Amino acid sequence: MSDADADPEIDPVSLEILRNQLESVASEMGHVLIRGAYSPNIKERRDCSTALFDAHGRMVAQAEHIPVHLGAMPDAVAVVREKDPKPGDVFVVNDPFAGGTHLPDVTLVSTIAPDGEVVGYAVSRAHHADVGGSAPGSMPPGAREIYEEGLRLPAVRLVDGGEPNAAVRDLILANVRTPDEREADLRAQRAANARAEERVGELLDEHGKTLIDAFDAVIDYSRDQMETEIGSLPDGTYRAKDVLEGDGVTDEDVPVAVTVTVDGATIDVDFAGTADRVAGNLNAPFSVAKSAVYFVVRAVTDPEIPPNHGCYEPVSVSAPAESLLDPDPPAAVVGGNVETSQRVTDVTLAALAEAVPDRVPAGGQGTMNNLIIGDRSGEFTYYETIGGGFGGRPAKDGMDGVQVGMTNTLNTPVEALETAYPLRVERYALRPSSGGDGRYRGGLGLERTVTVETDATVSLLTERRRTAPRGLDGGEDGATGRNLIDGETVPAKASVDVAAGTTVSVRTPGGGGHGDPAERDPDARERDRRDGKVEK
């Protein structure tokens, strides 16, 4: 790195170039991870995220991957920095109470030290299809303690000063059902992080100390932009409530409440009134709640603001201790990351709809529709989240069959699914009339039907099976979802051992409609009928 002093004031053109170069590093990390991964969940569905941090543990740049991953990554880096990281170190962590989100999301944090001095951290987080636990896929719907959900890793060195730590690797692989797949995916994450160090080294050679100054500059820029955007929102206090449909142990509704206060250039989001910690696995680590809030604030302000530490500084989040959104160990949490995060998103959007109704859509499907199929011998584990309806928007229909809220993964292509697993896809189609009616129609849900060709365990972790996605401004609610095994309805959260030949169907919710249905354009209604989006 050059010793030349850089001007602390970086001109706007140079700042834009440096910002894009840093973001391109984070994006390239993601490409390396996806191309190098073995499991379809990462390789095909891209259930992973990558980001760059500075030496102080502040996010500098991130690839636009999974919202629930990215807002929680800073906690993982903070935990690693407490371990006195040195050049050549790679830490692995998945502990939801110390930097993680839920156990299947395994995070690798590597020091970036191209010249022997730590100047930052490369971070990759990927959802591994199995990390042990009581059920294949490590997402047991009835779990009461985190010990049932899989191998729990505090921040430990997977690579120590450049030397792989075989003992830690062997410990991980001895506790998962698909060790070859896990080892390959961890190698892909290491490769992604290594690429970041390589590229940052090249940027240091090109820019010298100016690159380090740019870390501060891009963070300051995002903070200033976000404060300006928040300042344009009407000051006030806005509230919303919703429920989760049981916690996997009981079917009792679990309330989620939020109070959003806009005051000048800051937003305070308080979850007082939310349920206490539950017996089942819908408890969400506080980092997950923060991720959902950050996602919503970006969505209702300017999504083009560079997402980094500065973007989130004007936003404060709080939740009662030992509540659903801030549990202590040994709470089960695997469903909190995938389902409770969606409800946090829903209520925060609903609250802000009072403030900026022209920026908020009607309720989306509000669930990730988690489907896990695997055998207990460890031969295979299939995991997928299934898209559904996006809510109608203030000036446009909702999108059909997409991921909504805290995930934006792709689907598993039928060809890849049937090649990798003993499964056969019988049906994959939109659900007619599942989107709520309105001036702008809610998006349609999906139906995915799979035949299991071997004895296996099927786990379902879903929501919106009895509480519909809400319409907005007079729009009708979207249709609820439904889970079936051999044609019989099963609960929203269930784990069932099935025989070869069993058929599993997941029918996902549609989005709510936006605006009075009487105001819908007749030409749009005719188009809906012609395209088969409504039943005759």
Coordinates of C-alpha atoms in Angstrom, one line a residue:
M1 CA 0.0 0.0 0.0
S2 CA 1.3 3.5 -0.9
D3 CA 2.5 5.6 2.0
A4 CA 1.5 8.8 0.2
D5 CA -1.0 10.8 2.2
A6 CA -4.4 11.1 0.6
D7 CA -6.6 14.1 0.6
P8 CA -9.2 13.5 3.2
E9 CA -11.8 15.2 0.9
I10 CA -12.5 12.8 -1.9
D11 CA -14.1 14.5 -4.9
P12 CA -17.5 13.2 -5.9
V13 CA -16.3 11.6 -9.1
S14 CA -13.5 9.7 -7.3
L15 CA -15.9 8.7 -4.5
E16 CA -18.4 7.3 -7.0
I17 CA -15.7 5.3 -8.7
L18 CA -14.4 3.9 -5.4
R19 CA -17.8 3.1 -4.2
N20 CA -18.6 1.1 -7.3
Q21 CA -15.3 -0.7 -7.1
L22 CA -16.0 -1.7 -3.5
E23 CA -19.5 -2.9 -4.3
S24 CA -18.1 -4.8 -7.3
V25 CA -15.8 -6.7 -4.9
A26 CA -18.8 -7.7 -2.8
S27 CA -20.7 -8.8 -5.9
E28 CA -17.8 -10.8 -7.2
M29 CA -17.5 -12.6 -3.9
G30 CA -21.1 -13.7 -4.4
H31 CA -20.4 -14.9 -7.9
V32 CA -17.5 -17.0 -6.7
L33 CA -19.5 -18.5 -3.9
I34 CA -22.5 -19.4 -6.2
R35 CA -20.3 -20.9 -8.9
G36 CA -18.2 -22.8 -6.5
A37 CA -21.0 -24.2 -4.3
Y38 CA -22.1 -27.8 -4.6
S39 CA -25.5 -27.8 -3.0
P40 CA -28.5 -26.7 -5.2
N41 CA -29.7 -24.5 -2.4
I42 CA -26.7 -22.2 -2.9
K43 CA -25.7 -23.0 -6.5
E44 CA -29.2 -22.8 -7.9
R45 CA -31.3 -20.9 -5.4
R46 CA -28.5 -18.5 -4.4
D47 CA -29.4 -18.6 -0.7
C48 CA -26.3 -16.8 0.3
S49 CA -24.9 -13.3 0.9
T50 CA -21.5 -11.5 0.8
A51 CA -20.2 -8.2 2.1
L52 CA -17.1 -6.1 2.9
F53 CA -16.3 -4.5 6.2
D54 CA -13.6 -2.1 7.3
A55 CA -11.1 -2.7 10.1
H56 CA -13.5 -1.2 12.6
G57 CA -16.2 -3.8 11.8
R58 CA -18.4 -1.4 9.8
M59 CA -20.1 -2.6 6.7
V60 CA -18.7 -0.8 3.7
A61 CA -20.3 -2.6 0.7
Q62 CA -22.7 -5.5 0.2
A63 CA -24.0 -7.5 -2.7
E64 CA -27.8 -7.3 -3.1
H65 CA -28.5 -10.9 -1.8
I66 CA -30.7 -12.0 1.1
P67 CA -32.0 -9.1 3.3
V68 CA -32.3 -11.2 6.5
H69 CA -28.6 -12.2 6.1
L70 CA -27.2 -8.8 5.4
G71 CA -28.6 -6.7 8.3
A72 CA -27.3 -9.3 10.8
M73 CA -23.8 -9.6 9.4
P74 CA -22.3 -6.8 11.5
D75 CA -23.0 -8.8 14.7
A76 CA -20.9 -11.7 13.3
V77 CA -18.0 -9.4 12.6
A78 CA -18.3 -7.8 16.0
V79 CA -18.0 -11.2 17.7
V80 CA -15.0 -12.1 15.5
R81 CA -13.2 -8.8 16.3
E82 CA -13.4 -9.8 20.0
K83 CA -11.2 -12.9 19.2
D84 CA -8.2 -10.8 18.2
P85 CA -8.2 -11.8 14.5
K86 CA -4.9 -11.7 12.6
P87 CA -3.9 -11.9 9.0
G88 CA -4.7 -15.2 7.4
D89 CA -7.6 -16.0 9.8
V90 CA -10.9 -17.3 8.7
F91 CA -13.6 -17.7 11.4
V92 CA -16.7 -19.8 11.2
V93 CA -19.8 -18.9 13.2
N94 CA -23.6 -19.8 13.2
D95 CA -24.6 -19.2 16.8
P96 CA -27.8 -17.1 16.7
F97 CA -26.9 -15.7 20.1
A98 CA -23.5 -14.5 19.1
G99 CA -23.5 -13.2 15.6
G100 CA -25.7 -15.7 13.7
T101 CA -29.3 -15.8 12.6
H102 CA -30.2 -19.5 12.7
L103 CA -28.0 -22.5 12.6
P104 CA -28.3 -23.4 8.9
D105 CA -26.9 -20.0 8.0
V106 CA -23.1 -20.5 8.4
T107 CA -21.0 -17.4 8.2
L108 CA -17.3 -17.2 7.3
V109 CA -15.5 -14.0 8.4
S110 CA -11.9 -13.6 6.9
T111 CA -9.4 -10.9 7.7
I112 CA -8.4 -8.8 4.7
A113 CA -4.6 -8.1 5.0
P114 CA -3.0 -8.1 1.6
D115 CA 0.1 -6.3 3.0
G116 CA 0.2 -8.0 6.4
E117 CA -2.0 -5.4 8.1
V118 CA -5.7 -6.0 8.7
V119 CA -7.6 -3.4 6.7
G120 CA -11.0 -5.1 6.7
Y121 CA -13.0 -8.2 6.7
A122 CA -14.6 -10.4 4.0
V123 CA -17.9 -12.0 5.0
S124 CA -20.0 -14.7 3.4
R125 CA -23.1 -16.2 4.8
A126 CA -24.8 -19.3 3.2
H127 CA -27.7 -21.5 4.1
H128 CA -26.4 -25.0 4.4
A129 CA -29.0 -27.7 3.7
D130 CA -28.2 -29.6 6.9
V131 CA -26.2 -28.8 10.0
G132 CA -27.4 -31.7 12.1
G133 CA -30.2 -31.7 14.7
S134 CA -33.3 -33.8 15.2
A135 CA -34.6 -33.7 11.6
P136 CA -33.1 -33.7 8.1
G137 CA -32.6 -30.1 7.0
S138 CA -32.0 -28.8 10.6
M139 CA -35.4 -27.0 10.7
P140 CA -37.6 -29.2 13.0
P141 CA -41.0 -27.5 13.3
G142 CA -41.6 -28.7 16.9
A143 CA -38.2 -27.8 18.3
R144 CA -38.3 -26.4 21.9
E145 CA -34.5 -25.8 22.3
I146 CA -31.7 -24.8 20.0
Y147 CA -29.9 -28.1 20.7
E148 CA -32.6 -29.8 18.6
E149 CA -31.8 -27.6 15.6
G150 CA -28.3 -28.6 14.9
L151 CA -24.6 -28.0 15.5
R152 CA -24.0 -24.6 17.2
L153 CA -20.7 -22.9 16.4
P154 CA -19.4 -19.9 18.3
A155 CA -16.8 -17.9 16.4
V156 CA -13.9 -20.3 16.0
R157 CA -10.9 -20.3 13.6
L158 CA -11.5 -22.5 10.6
V159 CA -8.2 -21.2 9.2
D160 CA -5.5 -20.0 11.6
G161 CA -3.0 -17.7 10.2
G162 CA -3.3 -19.3 6.8
E163 CA -3.2 -22.9 8.1
P164 CA -6.5 -24.8 7.8
N165 CA -7.8 -26.0 11.2
A166 CA -8.5 -29.7 10.5
A167 CA -9.9 -30.3 13.9
V168 CA -12.7 -27.7 13.5
R169 CA -13.5 -28.9 10.0
D170 CA -13.7 -32.5 11.2
L171 CA -15.9 -31.5 14.1
I172 CA -18.4 -29.8 11.7
L173 CA -18.5 -32.6 9.2
A174 CA -19.0 -35.3 11.9
N175 CA -22.2 -33.6 13.0
V176 CA -24.1 -33.1 9.7
R177 CA -26.0 -35.5 7.5
T178 CA -24.4 -34.5 4.2
P179 CA -20.7 -33.9 5.0
D180 CA -19.3 -34.0 1.4
E181 CA -21.8 -31.3 0.4
R182 CA -21.1 -29.2 3.5
E183 CA -17.3 -29.4 3.0
A184 CA -17.7 -28.3 -0.7
D185 CA -19.9 -25.4 0.3
L186 CA -17.5 -24.2 3.0
R187 CA -14.7 -24.4 0.4
A188 CA -16.8 -22.1 -1.8
Q189 CA -17.3 -19.6 1.0
R190 CA -13.5 -19.6 1.7
A191 CA -12.9 -19.0 -2.0
A192 CA -15.3 -16.1 -2.1
N193 CA -13.6 -14.5 0.9
A194 CA -10.1 -15.1 -0.6
R195 CA -11.2 -13.3 -3.8
A196 CA -12.2 -10.3 -1.7
E197 CA -8.7 -10.1 -0.2
E198 CA -7.2 -10.4 -3.7
R199 CA -9.4 -7.6 -5.2
V200 CA -8.9 -5.3 -2.2
G201 CA -5.2 -5.7 -2.6
E202 CA -5.4 -4.6 -6.2
L203 CA -7.4 -1.6 -5.2
L204 CA -4.9 -0.7 -2.5
D205 CA -2.1 -0.9 -5.2
E206 CA -4.2 1.4 -7.4
H207 CA -5.4 4.0 -4.9
G208 CA -3.2 3.7 -1.8
K209 CA -4.5 5.3 1.4
T210 CA -7.3 6.9 -0.6
L211 CA -9.1 3.6 -0.5
I212 CA -9.1 3.5 3.3
D213 CA -10.3 7.1 3.3
A214 CA -13.1 6.0 1.0
F215 CA -14.4 3.6 3.6
D216 CA -15.3 6.5 5.8
A217 CA -16.5 8.6 2.8
V218 CA -19.0 6.0 1.5
I219 CA -20.4 5.4 5.0
D220 CA -20.8 9.2 5.5
Y221 CA -22.5 9.5 2.1
S222 CA -25.0 6.8 2.8
R223 CA -25.8 8.2 6.3
D224 CA -26.4 11.7 4.8
Q225 CA -28.6 10.4 2.1
M226 CA -30.6 8.3 4.5
E227 CA -31.1 11.2 6.9
T228 CA -32.3 13.4 4.0
E229 CA -34.8 10.7 3.0
I230 CA -36.1 10.2 6.5
G231 CA -36.4 13.9 6.9
S232 CA -38.9 13.9 4.0
L233 CA -41.2 11.6 5.9
P234 CA -44.0 13.1 8.0
D235 CA -43.0 13.2 11.7
G236 CA -45.3 11.2 13.9
T237 CA -45.9 7.9 15.7
Y238 CA -47.4 5.0 13.7
R239 CA -48.5 1.6 15.0
A240 CA -49.4 -1.8 13.7
K241 CA -50.1 -5.4 15.0
D242 CA -50.3 -8.8 13.4
V243 CA -49.9 -12.4 14.5
L244 CA -48.0 -15.6 13.8
E245 CA -50.0 -18.7 13.5
G246 CA -48.7 -20.8 16.4
D247 CA -45.1 -21.5 17.3
G248 CA -44.9 -25.2 16.2
V249 CA -45.7 -26.4 19.7
T250 CA -49.2 -24.8 20.1
D251 CA -51.6 -23.3 17.5
E252 CA -52.2 -20.2 19.6
D253 CA -51.7 -16.8 17.8
V254 CA -48.4 -15.1 18.7
P255 CA -48.8 -11.3 18.6
V256 CA -46.2 -9.0 17.0
A257 CA -46.6 -5.3 17.6
V258 CA -44.6 -2.3 16.5
T259 CA -44.5 1.5 17.2
V260 CA -42.6 3.5 14.6
T261 CA -41.6 7.1 15.5
V262 CA -40.3 9.4 12.8
D263 CA -38.6 12.4 14.3
G264 CA -36.7 14.6 11.9
A265 CA -33.8 12.7 10.4
T266 CA -34.2 9.6 12.6
I267 CA -36.6 6.6 12.9
D268 CA -37.2 4.7 16.1
V269 CA -38.8 1.2 15.8
D270 CA -40.0 -0.3 19.1
F271 CA -41.5 -3.8 19.4
A272 CA -43.0 -3.3 22.9
G273 CA -46.3 -5.3 23.0
T274 CA -44.8 -8.2 21.1
A275 CA -45.2 -11.7 22.7
D276 CA -42.8 -13.1 25.2
R277 CA -40.4 -15.8 24.1
V278 CA -42.4 -18.8 22.9
A279 CA -41.9 -22.5 23.5
G280 CA -41.4 -23.3 19.9
N281 CA -38.9 -22.2 17.3
L282 CA -40.4 -18.9 16.1
N283 CA -38.2 -16.9 18.5
A284 CA -36.0 -14.5 16.4
P285 CA -32.6 -13.2 17.5
F286 CA -32.5 -9.5 17.8
S287 CA -30.2 -9.2 14.8
V288 CA -33.0 -10.7 12.7
A289 CA -35.5 -8.1 13.9
K290 CA -33.0 -5.4 13.0
S291 CA -32.5 -6.9 9.5
A292 CA -36.2 -6.7 8.8
V293 CA -36.5 -3.1 10.0
Y294 CA -33.5 -2.0 7.9
F295 CA -35.0 -3.7 4.9
V296 CA -38.3 -1.8 5.3
V297 CA -36.7 1.6 5.9
R298 CA -34.6 1.2 2.7
A299 CA -37.7 0.1 0.8
V300 CA -39.8 3.1 1.8
T301 CA -37.1 5.7 1.4
D302 CA -34.6 5.3 -1.5
P303 CA -33.4 1.7 -2.2
E304 CA -30.6 3.2 -4.3
I305 CA -28.8 4.5 -1.3
P306 CA -25.6 2.4 -1.0
P307 CA -26.4 -0.2 1.7
N308 CA -23.7 0.1 4.3
H309 CA -23.1 1.0 8.0
G310 CA -24.1 4.7 7.4
C311 CA -27.4 3.7 5.8
Y312 CA -28.6 2.2 9.1
E313 CA -27.1 4.7 11.6
P314 CA -30.3 6.9 11.6
V315 CA -32.4 3.9 12.5
S316 CA -32.8 2.6 16.1
V317 CA -34.5 -0.7 17.0
S318 CA -35.6 -2.0 20.4
A319 CA -37.5 -5.1 21.7
P320 CA -38.3 -6.3 25.2
A321 CA -35.7 -8.5 26.7
E322 CA -36.6 -12.2 26.6
S323 CA -39.3 -11.5 24.1
L324 CA -40.1 -13.2 20.8
L325 CA -37.6 -10.8 19.2
D326 CA -34.8 -10.9 21.7
P327 CA -34.7 -14.4 23.3
D328 CA -31.9 -15.8 25.4
P329 CA -30.5 -19.3 25.0
P330 CA -31.5 -22.1 24.8
A331 CA -34.5 -20.8 22.9
A332 CA -35.3 -22.5 19.6
V333 CA -34.9 -20.0 16.8
V334 CA -34.7 -21.6 13.4
G335 CA -38.2 -20.4 12.4
G336 CA -37.6 -16.9 13.7
N337 CA -35.2 -16.2 10.9
V338 CA -37.5 -17.4 8.1
E339 CA -41.0 -16.7 9.4
T340 CA -40.9 -14.2 12.3
S341 CA -38.7 -12.0 10.2
Q342 CA -41.5 -11.9 7.6
R343 CA -44.1 -10.8 10.2
V344 CA -41.7 -8.1 11.5
T345 CA -41.5 -6.9 7.9
D346 CA -45.3 -6.9 7.5
V347 CA -46.0 -4.9 10.7
T348 CA -43.3 -2.4 10.1
L349 CA -44.5 -1.8 6.5
A350 CA -48.1 -1.6 7.8
A351 CA -47.1 1.1 10.4
L352 CA -45.3 3.2 7.8
A353 CA -48.3 2.9 5.4
E354 CA -49.9 5.4 7.7
A355 CA -47.1 7.8 7.1
V356 CA -46.4 7.2 3.4
P357 CA -49.4 5.4 1.8
D358 CA -48.1 6.1 -1.7
R359 CA -44.9 4.1 -1.0
V360 CA -46.2 0.9 0.6
P361 CA -47.8 -2.1 -1.1
A362 CA -50.6 -4.2 0.3
G363 CA -49.6 -7.3 2.3
G364 CA -47.4 -9.8 0.5
Q365 CA -47.5 -13.6 1.2
G366 CA -45.8 -13.0 4.5
T367 CA -44.1 -16.4 4.6
M368 CA -41.1 -18.2 3.1
N369 CA -43.1 -21.5 2.7
N370 CA -40.1 -23.6 3.9
L371 CA -40.2 -27.2 2.5
I372 CA -37.5 -29.6 3.7
I373 CA -37.4 -33.3 2.5
G374 CA -34.6 -35.6 3.5
D375 CA -33.7 -39.1 4.7
R376 CA -32.4 -39.9 8.1
S377 CA -29.5 -41.8 6.8
G378 CA -28.0 -38.7 5.4
E379 CA -28.2 -39.5 1.7
F380 CA -29.9 -36.3 0.7
T381 CA -31.5 -33.1 2.1
Y382 CA -33.6 -30.9 -0.1
Y383 CA -34.5 -27.4 1.2
E384 CA -36.5 -24.7 -0.6
T385 CA -38.5 -21.6 0.1
I386 CA -41.3 -21.2 -2.3
G387 CA -42.5 -17.9 -3.8
G388 CA -46.0 -16.5 -3.6
G389 CA -48.0 -13.3 -4.2
F390 CA -46.6 -9.8 -3.8
G391 CA -49.1 -7.2 -2.6
G392 CA -50.8 -4.9 -5.0
R393 CA -49.0 -1.5 -5.3
P394 CA -50.3 2.0 -5.2
A395 CA -50.1 2.3 -9.0
K396 CA -49.4 -1.3 -10.2
D397 CA -50.5 -4.9 -9.7
G398 CA -48.5 -7.1 -7.4
M399 CA -46.1 -9.6 -8.9
D400 CA -47.0 -13.3 -9.2
G401 CA -45.1 -16.1 -7.7
V402 CA -42.1 -14.3 -6.3
Q403 CA -40.2 -14.2 -3.1
V404 CA -41.4 -11.4 -0.8
G405 CA -39.8 -9.6 2.1
M406 CA -36.8 -11.1 3.8
T407 CA -35.7 -13.4 1.1
N408 CA -35.1 -13.0 -2.6
T409 CA -33.8 -16.4 -3.5
L410 CA -34.5 -18.1 -6.8
N411 CA -36.4 -21.3 -7.1
T412 CA -34.8 -24.7 -7.7
P413 CA -35.2 -25.5 -11.4
V414 CA -37.2 -28.7 -11.9
E415 CA -34.4 -30.2 -13.9
A416 CA -31.8 -29.5 -11.2
L417 CA -34.1 -30.7 -8.4
E418 CA -34.9 -34.0 -10.1
T419 CA -31.3 -34.6 -10.9
A420 CA -30.0 -33.9 -7.4
Y421 CA -32.7 -35.6 -5.3
P422 CA -35.0 -38.6 -5.4
L423 CA -38.0 -36.3 -6.0
R424 CA -40.3 -35.8 -9.0
V425 CA -42.1 -32.5 -9.6
E426 CA -45.7 -33.2 -10.5
R427 CA -47.0 -29.6 -10.7
Y428 CA -45.5 -26.1 -10.6
A429 CA -48.0 -23.4 -11.4
L430 CA -49.7 -20.2 -10.4
R431 CA -52.8 -20.3 -8.3
P432 CA -55.7 -18.6 -10.1
S433 CA -57.7 -16.0 -8.1
S434 CA -55.3 -16.2 -5.1
G435 CA -54.4 -12.5 -5.4
G436 CA -56.7 -10.1 -3.6
D437 CA -59.0 -8.0 -5.8
G438 CA -58.5 -4.3 -5.9
R439 CA -57.8 -1.3 -8.2
Y440 CA -54.5 -3.1 -8.4
R441 CA -54.6 -6.8 -8.0
G442 CA -52.5 -8.8 -5.6
G443 CA -49.9 -11.2 -7.0
L444 CA -50.8 -14.9 -7.4
G445 CA -49.5 -17.6 -5.2
L446 CA -47.9 -20.8 -6.4
E447 CA -48.6 -24.5 -6.2
R448 CA -45.6 -26.9 -6.1
T449 CA -46.4 -30.6 -5.9
V450 CA -43.6 -33.1 -5.4
T451 CA -43.6 -36.9 -5.2
V452 CA -41.0 -38.3 -2.8
E453 CA -39.5 -41.4 -4.4
T454 CA -37.9 -42.9 -1.3
D455 CA -38.8 -43.1 2.4
A456 CA -38.1 -39.7 3.9
T457 CA -39.0 -37.0 6.4
V458 CA -41.0 -34.0 5.2
S459 CA -40.8 -30.8 7.3
L460 CA -43.0 -27.8 6.7
L461 CA -42.4 -24.4 8.3
T462 CA -45.0 -22.0 6.9
E463 CA -47.4 -19.1 7.7
R464 CA -50.5 -17.4 6.4
R465 CA -52.5 -20.6 6.4
R466 CA -55.3 -19.0 8.4
T467 CA -54.6 -15.3 8.5
A468 CA -54.7 -13.8 5.0
P469 CA -52.3 -11.2 3.6
R470 CA -54.1 -7.9 4.1
G471 CA -55.5 -5.7 1.4
L472 CA -54.8 -2.0 1.6
D473 CA -56.9 1.1 0.9
G474 CA -60.0 -0.9 0.3
G475 CA -58.3 -3.8 -1.5
E476 CA -59.4 -7.4 -0.7
D477 CA -57.2 -9.8 1.2
G478 CA -55.1 -12.4 -0.6
A479 CA -55.8 -16.1 -0.4
T480 CA -54.3 -18.1 2.5
G481 CA -51.9 -20.9 1.7
R482 CA -52.4 -24.7 2.3
N483 CA -50.1 -27.7 2.8
L484 CA -51.2 -31.2 1.8
I485 CA -49.6 -34.7 2.0
D486 CA -51.3 -37.2 -0.2
G487 CA -54.2 -34.8 -0.6
E488 CA -54.8 -34.4 3.2
T489 CA -54.3 -31.0 4.8
V490 CA -51.5 -30.8 7.3
P491 CA -50.7 -28.0 9.8
A492 CA -48.7 -24.9 8.8
K493 CA -45.8 -26.4 10.9
A494 CA -45.4 -30.1 10.7
S495 CA -42.8 -32.9 10.4
V496 CA -44.0 -36.2 9.0
D497 CA -42.2 -39.4 8.1
V498 CA -43.5 -40.6 4.7
A499 CA -43.1 -43.7 2.5
A500 CA -41.9 -43.7 -1.0
G501 CA -44.5 -42.5 -3.4
T502 CA -46.0 -39.9 -1.1
T503 CA -47.0 -36.6 -2.7
V504 CA -46.4 -33.3 -1.0
S505 CA -48.2 -30.1 -2.2
V506 CA -47.5 -26.6 -1.0
R507 CA -50.0 -23.9 -2.1
T508 CA -48.6 -20.5 -1.2
P509 CA -50.6 -17.4 -0.3
G510 CA -51.5 -14.6 -2.7
G511 CA -50.9 -10.9 -2.2
G512 CA -53.5 -8.5 -0.9
G513 CA -55.2 -6.1 -3.4
H514 CA -54.6 -2.3 -3.3
G515 CA -57.5 0.1 -3.7
D516 CA -61.3 -0.3 -4.3
P517 CA -62.0 -3.2 -6.6
A518 CA -64.8 -1.2 -8.3
E519 CA -62.0 1.1 -9.6
R520 CA -60.1 -1.6 -11.5
D521 CA -59.7 -0.9 -15.2
P522 CA -62.1 -3.1 -17.2
D523 CA -59.4 -3.8 -19.7
A524 CA -57.2 -5.1 -16.8
R525 CA -60.0 -7.4 -15.7
E526 CA -60.3 -8.8 -19.2
R527 CA -56.6 -9.3 -19.3
D528 CA -56.8 -11.2 -16.0
R529 CA -59.5 -13.5 -17.5
R530 CA -57.6 -14.0 -20.7
D531 CA -54.3 -14.8 -18.9
G532 CA -56.0 -17.3 -16.6
K533 CA -55.2 -15.2 -13.5
V534 CA -58.8 -15.4 -12.3
E535 CA -61.0 -18.5 -12.4
K536 CA -63.9 -18.4 -14.9

